[in-house]
Each structure stands twice: as structure tokens, then as C-alpha cells.
Amino acid sequence: MGLAALEYKARFALHLRCDNCMRESILPLDIPQVDFAPSDIEELTEDAALNGLRYHCRHCSCTVGRIFQITDGVNHARF
Ligand SMILES: [Zn+2]
């Protein structure tokens, strides 16, 4: 019945740069269908959820990453 389409409110791609090796990686971020959840990039950047983001560099295992860009991830086929 098309329930899958309602599973997420939005999908973003977080572009992070490792604080140690400076390599860049993309982290998919799905926003669940809940009240007050951010639905666009502007709202997302103001959302406290980003502060609790878990990051783990696959190249050097560093856990400190900085977000340098957020894009709309809906059309990212590589996820
Ligand atoms: Zn790294």
C-alpha cells in the first residue's frame, strides 16, 4: 500500500571531513516521520540532532568529523 514512501520525511547527505586524515566522506541521514523533524537543509542545520551525530572515519578510525556541506540526499543513487 505504498507505506515505504511514508517511512521517512526526508533524506539528506552529510558531507564530512575527517579531523585527522582530512579525507571526505558522505553519511546518509534519514529523517523519520515525526513532528518537528527537520524537512529541509535549513531546518536541519538548526536541529540539535546534528550535534549528537556519530562519526567514524573508515580510513583512520578517527571519530571526529566536521560537516562542511549538507545536500538533499533523495537523488543520491550511491546510498
Ligand atoms: Zn580519517
GROMACS .gro file of C-alpha atoms in nm, residues 16-23 25 53-58 60-67:
model
   23
   16LEU     CA    1   3.203   1.525   0.646
   17ARG     CA    2   3.574   1.579   0.657
   18CYS     CA    3   3.781   1.373   0.894
   19ASP     CA    4   3.962   1.584   1.150
   20ASN     CA    5   4.264   1.358   1.141
   21CYS     CA    6   4.332   1.245   0.784
   22MET     CA    7   4.119   1.515   0.613
   23ARG     CA    8   3.950   1.263   0.387
   25SER     CA    9   3.301   1.101   0.336
   53LEU     CA   10   2.597   1.274   1.520
   54ARG     CA   11   2.820   0.971   1.536
   55TYR     CA   12   3.112   0.970   1.300
   56HIS     CA   13   3.375   0.710   1.241
   57CYS     CA   14   3.633   0.757   0.968
   58ARG     CA   15   3.670   0.439   0.767
   60CYS     CA   16   4.188   0.609   1.000
   61SER     CA   17   3.918   0.527   1.260
   62CYS     CA   18   3.912   0.884   1.383
   63THR     CA   19   3.581   0.971   1.546
   64VAL     CA   20   3.600   1.345   1.495
   65GLY     CA   21   3.449   1.469   1.172
   66ARG     CA   22   3.335   1.811   1.066
   67ILE     CA   23   3.032   1.872   0.849
   0.00000   0.00000   0.00000
